[in-house]
Coordinates of C-alpha atoms and ligand atoms in Angstrom, one line a residue:
M1 CA -44.3 -62.7 -5.4
D2 CA -45.1 -66.2 -4.3
H3 CA -43.6 -68.7 -6.7
N4 CA -46.5 -71.2 -6.7
Y5 CA -48.9 -68.3 -7.4
L6 CA -46.7 -67.2 -10.3
R7 CA -46.6 -70.6 -11.7
S8 CA -50.3 -71.5 -11.6
A9 CA -50.8 -67.7 -13.4
I10 CA -48.4 -68.4 -16.0
D11 CA -49.8 -71.7 -16.6
E12 CA -53.1 -70.5 -16.7
L13 CA -51.9 -67.6 -19.3
S14 CA -50.4 -70.0 -21.5
K15 CA -53.7 -72.2 -21.8
E16 CA -55.1 -69.1 -23.5
W17 CA -52.1 -67.4 -25.2
E18 CA -49.1 -68.7 -26.8
I19 CA -46.4 -67.9 -24.4
D20 CA -42.7 -68.1 -25.7
K21 CA -40.8 -70.7 -23.6
R22 CA -38.0 -68.0 -23.0
I23 CA -40.5 -65.8 -21.4
Y24 CA -42.3 -68.4 -19.4
D25 CA -38.9 -69.6 -17.9
L26 CA -37.9 -65.8 -17.2
T27 CA -41.3 -65.2 -15.5
L28 CA -40.4 -68.2 -13.1
G29 CA -36.8 -66.9 -12.5
R30 CA -35.4 -69.9 -14.4
R31 CA -33.0 -68.0 -16.6
N32 CA -29.6 -67.2 -15.4
D33 CA -28.5 -65.1 -18.2
V34 CA -30.8 -62.3 -17.8
K35 CA -29.0 -58.8 -18.0
D36 CA -30.4 -55.3 -17.3
T37 CA -30.3 -53.0 -20.6
A38 CA -30.9 -49.3 -19.4
I39 CA -32.3 -47.2 -22.0
Q40 CA -32.7 -43.3 -21.3
V41 CA -36.1 -42.1 -23.0
N42 CA -36.7 -38.6 -22.4
E43 CA -36.4 -38.0 -18.6
M44 CA -37.0 -41.7 -17.9
I45 CA -34.6 -44.8 -17.7
F46 CA -36.3 -48.1 -18.8
H47 CA -34.9 -51.2 -17.4
I48 CA -35.3 -53.9 -20.3
P49 CA -34.6 -57.4 -19.5
T50 CA -32.0 -59.0 -22.1
L51 CA -31.5 -62.6 -22.3
T52 CA -27.8 -62.8 -23.3
N53 CA -27.5 -66.3 -24.2
D54 CA -29.9 -65.6 -27.3
N55 CA -29.0 -62.1 -27.6
L56 CA -32.6 -60.6 -27.5
Y57 CA -34.6 -58.1 -25.6
V58 CA -37.9 -58.8 -23.8
L59 CA -40.0 -56.2 -25.2
W60 CA -43.9 -55.7 -24.8
D61 CA -47.0 -54.2 -26.7
C62 CA -50.7 -54.4 -25.3
L63 CA -52.8 -56.8 -26.8
W64 CA -55.9 -54.9 -26.0
P65 CA -58.9 -55.4 -27.2
R66 CA -58.2 -58.9 -27.7
C67 CA -56.9 -59.3 -24.2
H68 CA -58.2 -57.5 -20.9
N69 CA -56.4 -60.1 -18.4
C70 CA -54.8 -57.4 -16.2
C71 CA -58.6 -56.4 -15.3
D72 CA -59.8 -59.7 -15.1
K73 CA -57.2 -60.8 -12.7
Q74 CA -56.5 -57.7 -10.9
G75 CA -54.5 -57.9 -7.8
R76 CA -54.6 -54.5 -6.2
L77 CA -55.4 -50.8 -7.5
P78 CA -53.5 -48.3 -5.3
L79 CA -54.7 -44.8 -5.9
T80 CA -52.6 -41.5 -6.3
I81 CA -54.3 -38.5 -5.1
K82 CA -55.3 -37.4 -8.7
D83 CA -56.8 -40.7 -9.0
I84 CA -58.8 -40.0 -6.0
E85 CA -60.0 -36.5 -7.1
V86 CA -61.1 -37.4 -10.9
I87 CA -62.7 -41.0 -10.0
S88 CA -64.7 -39.4 -6.8
E89 CA -65.8 -36.8 -9.1
K90 CA -66.5 -39.2 -12.2
L91 CA -68.6 -41.5 -9.8
H92 CA -70.6 -38.3 -8.2
Y93 CA -69.1 -38.7 -4.7
T94 CA -67.3 -36.3 -2.4
K95 CA -63.6 -37.2 -2.1
K96 CA -64.7 -38.3 1.4
E97 CA -67.6 -40.5 0.2
F98 CA -65.5 -42.0 -2.3
I99 CA -62.7 -43.1 0.2
D100 CA -65.4 -44.2 2.7
N101 CA -67.3 -46.3 0.0
E102 CA -65.0 -47.4 -2.5
T103 CA -61.6 -47.7 -1.2
R104 CA -59.6 -49.6 1.3
I105 CA -56.0 -49.4 2.6
S106 CA -53.6 -51.9 1.3
S107 CA -50.0 -52.3 2.6
W108 CA -47.5 -54.6 0.7
T109 CA -44.0 -55.0 -0.4
E110 CA -42.5 -55.0 -3.9
S111 CA -39.0 -55.9 -5.4
E112 CA -38.0 -54.8 -8.7
S113 CA -35.3 -54.6 -11.3
F114 CA -34.0 -58.2 -10.6
G115 CA -34.5 -58.0 -6.7
D116 CA -32.2 -54.6 -6.4
V117 CA -34.9 -52.4 -5.2
I118 CA -37.4 -53.1 -2.5
T119 CA -40.3 -50.9 -2.1
S120 CA -42.7 -51.1 1.0
L121 CA -46.1 -49.4 0.3
S122 CA -49.2 -48.4 2.1
M123 CA -51.7 -46.9 0.0
I124 CA -55.6 -46.2 -0.6
S125 CA -56.9 -48.8 -3.0
L126 CA -59.7 -48.7 -5.3
K127 CA -62.1 -51.8 -4.2
R128 CA -62.3 -54.1 -7.2
I129 CA -65.4 -55.6 -6.0
T130 CA -67.9 -53.8 -3.8
E131 CA -67.2 -56.3 -0.8
E132 CA -63.4 -56.5 -1.0
T133 CA -61.7 -57.7 2.2
D134 CA -58.3 -57.5 3.6
E135 CA -57.8 -61.2 2.7
Q136 CA -58.3 -60.6 -0.9
D137 CA -55.5 -57.9 -1.0
G138 CA -53.1 -59.1 -3.6
T139 CA -55.3 -61.9 -4.9
P140 CA -56.9 -61.7 -8.5
L141 CA -60.1 -60.6 -8.8
S142 CA -62.2 -59.5 -12.0
C143 CA -62.6 -55.8 -11.6
K144 CA -66.1 -54.4 -11.4
F145 CA -65.2 -51.4 -13.6
L146 CA -64.4 -54.1 -16.5
D147 CA -67.6 -53.9 -18.9
N148 CA -68.8 -56.7 -21.2
E149 CA -66.9 -55.3 -24.1
G150 CA -63.6 -55.6 -22.2
S151 CA -63.3 -51.7 -21.5
C152 CA -62.9 -49.9 -18.4
K153 CA -66.1 -48.0 -17.3
L154 CA -63.7 -45.2 -15.5
H155 CA -61.9 -44.7 -18.8
P156 CA -60.3 -42.0 -19.3
Q157 CA -60.1 -41.7 -15.8
R158 CA -58.9 -45.0 -14.9
P159 CA -56.2 -45.4 -12.0
G160 CA -52.7 -44.4 -13.0
C161 CA -51.6 -48.1 -11.9
C162 CA -53.9 -49.3 -14.6
Q163 CA -52.4 -46.9 -17.1
I164 CA -48.9 -47.7 -16.5
Y165 CA -49.1 -51.6 -16.2
P166 CA -47.2 -53.7 -16.9
F167 CA -44.6 -51.3 -16.1
T168 CA -43.6 -50.6 -12.5
S169 CA -41.5 -47.6 -11.8
W170 CA -39.6 -46.1 -8.8
T171 CA -37.3 -43.0 -8.1
T172 CA -33.7 -42.6 -7.2
L173 CA -31.8 -39.6 -6.2
T174 CA -28.4 -38.9 -8.1
N175 CA -26.5 -35.9 -6.7
G176 CA -29.7 -34.9 -5.0
K177 CA -31.6 -35.0 -8.4
P178 CA -34.5 -37.7 -8.9
Q179 CA -34.4 -40.0 -11.7
I180 CA -37.3 -42.1 -12.5
H181 CA -36.8 -45.8 -13.6
A182 CA -39.2 -48.4 -15.1
T183 CA -39.2 -52.1 -15.7
F184 CA -41.9 -54.6 -16.4
Q185 CA -43.8 -56.7 -13.8
F186 CA -43.5 -60.1 -14.8
D187 CA -46.9 -61.3 -12.7
G188 CA -48.0 -63.9 -15.2
R189 CA -51.1 -62.0 -16.1
C190 CA -49.8 -60.3 -19.3
P191 CA -49.4 -62.0 -22.7
G192 CA -48.0 -59.0 -24.4
F193 CA -44.4 -59.6 -23.9
Y194 CA -42.1 -60.8 -27.0
L195 CA -38.6 -61.1 -28.0
S196 CA -36.7 -59.0 -30.5
K197 CA -33.2 -58.3 -31.3
S198 CA -33.7 -54.5 -31.4
F199 CA -35.7 -52.4 -29.0
D200 CA -36.3 -50.2 -31.9
D201 CA -39.5 -52.2 -32.2
M202 CA -40.5 -50.6 -29.0
A203 CA -39.6 -47.3 -29.4
E204 CA -43.0 -45.7 -29.9
V205 CA -44.1 -47.6 -27.0
L206 CA -41.4 -46.4 -24.7
E207 CA -41.7 -42.9 -26.0
H208 CA -45.6 -42.9 -25.0
Y209 CA -45.0 -44.5 -21.6
S210 CA -41.9 -42.3 -20.7
K211 CA -44.5 -39.4 -20.3
I212 CA -47.3 -41.2 -18.7
I213 CA -44.9 -42.9 -16.4
V214 CA -43.4 -39.5 -15.3
E215 CA -46.8 -38.0 -14.7
Y216 CA -47.8 -40.9 -12.6
N217 CA -44.4 -40.7 -10.6
N218 CA -45.2 -36.9 -9.9
D219 CA -48.9 -38.0 -9.0
V220 CA -47.5 -40.8 -6.5
S221 CA -44.9 -38.0 -4.9
R222 CA -47.9 -35.6 -4.3
T223 CA -50.0 -38.3 -2.8
T224 CA -47.3 -39.3 -0.2
R225 CA -46.4 -35.5 0.2
E226 CA -50.3 -34.8 1.0
G227 CA -50.5 -37.9 3.6
Y228 CA -52.5 -40.0 1.2
G229 CA -50.0 -43.0 1.0
F230 CA -46.7 -44.1 2.5
I231 CA -43.7 -45.4 0.3
N232 CA -40.1 -46.4 1.2
I233 CA -37.7 -47.3 -1.3
V234 CA -34.5 -49.4 -0.6
D235 CA -31.9 -49.5 -3.7
L236 CA -29.5 -52.2 -2.5
R237 CA -27.2 -51.3 -5.8
S238 CA -26.4 -48.1 -3.8
K239 CA -25.6 -50.0 -0.7
P240 CA -21.5 -50.5 0.1
Ligands
LIG1 S1 -60.2 -49.9 -13.1 FE1 -60.3 -50.2 -15.0 S2 -58.5 -50.5 -16.1 FE2 -58.3 -50.7 -13.7 S3 -58.4 -52.8 -13.5 FE3 -60.6 -52.0 -13.2 S4 -61.3 -52.3 -15.3 FE4 -59.3 -52.5 -15.4
LIG2 S1 -52.8 -58.2 -19.9 FE1 -51.2 -57.2 -20.7 S2 -51.8 -57.2 -23.0 FE2 -53.4 -57.6 -21.8 S3 -54.6 -55.8 -21.8 FE3 -53.6 -56.0 -19.9 S4 -51.5 -55.0 -20.6 FE4 -52.6 -55.2 -22.5

């Protein structure tokens, strides 16, 4: 993510929310003591950033309904085939009408897990505003499905990417067996991060997200298998 964009996003967030200086610095890549702590929860491995100088984990909890910043500053809404099926039905479209009227193609690259995993994607994405253009892809827009109370008009069929935010996930193969991983996106939009000496504080959240992220990854796999999206993952840690 562009550093200037990130800086203005976290500065703007800091005007509305009290952001711990250490999390502010982490977001801007100013900490050189960040270690990845891997935690297995059910079928998933979570990669929790750890500030080793302070001996603290970076944890998260959602502040909704006090906050709906991720919907107000939404950058992109890539859809799984399951999203396409359930949202088209909710909006009373056929699948084809929904794709023609409410979506566009987005292509972008992501870097996860401290820059070790690079993912290139091309996906059908839900338009956040009716006349969304290619130039607006990745730039923050207030999503048209956000209502005046801060709720999503698509709920409970909101897109999988919204359900798993601020996590991002990827799959690796170990001895031919897929392993799903997840870590946080620090994109300057979410005020829900906090520091703690124990990740037990986040145990219930990790338990809940371990299930929905696995489900989301299965949906993403089906999406690419059925030709509704393209994903290429390069895990630099597995390179010699
Ligand atoms: S689709 Fe719903 S949950 Fe997703 S950004 Fe829009 S309002 Fe928020
Ligand atoms: S920005 Fe973060 S805290 Fe706010 S609603 Fe979204 S996930 Fe929750």
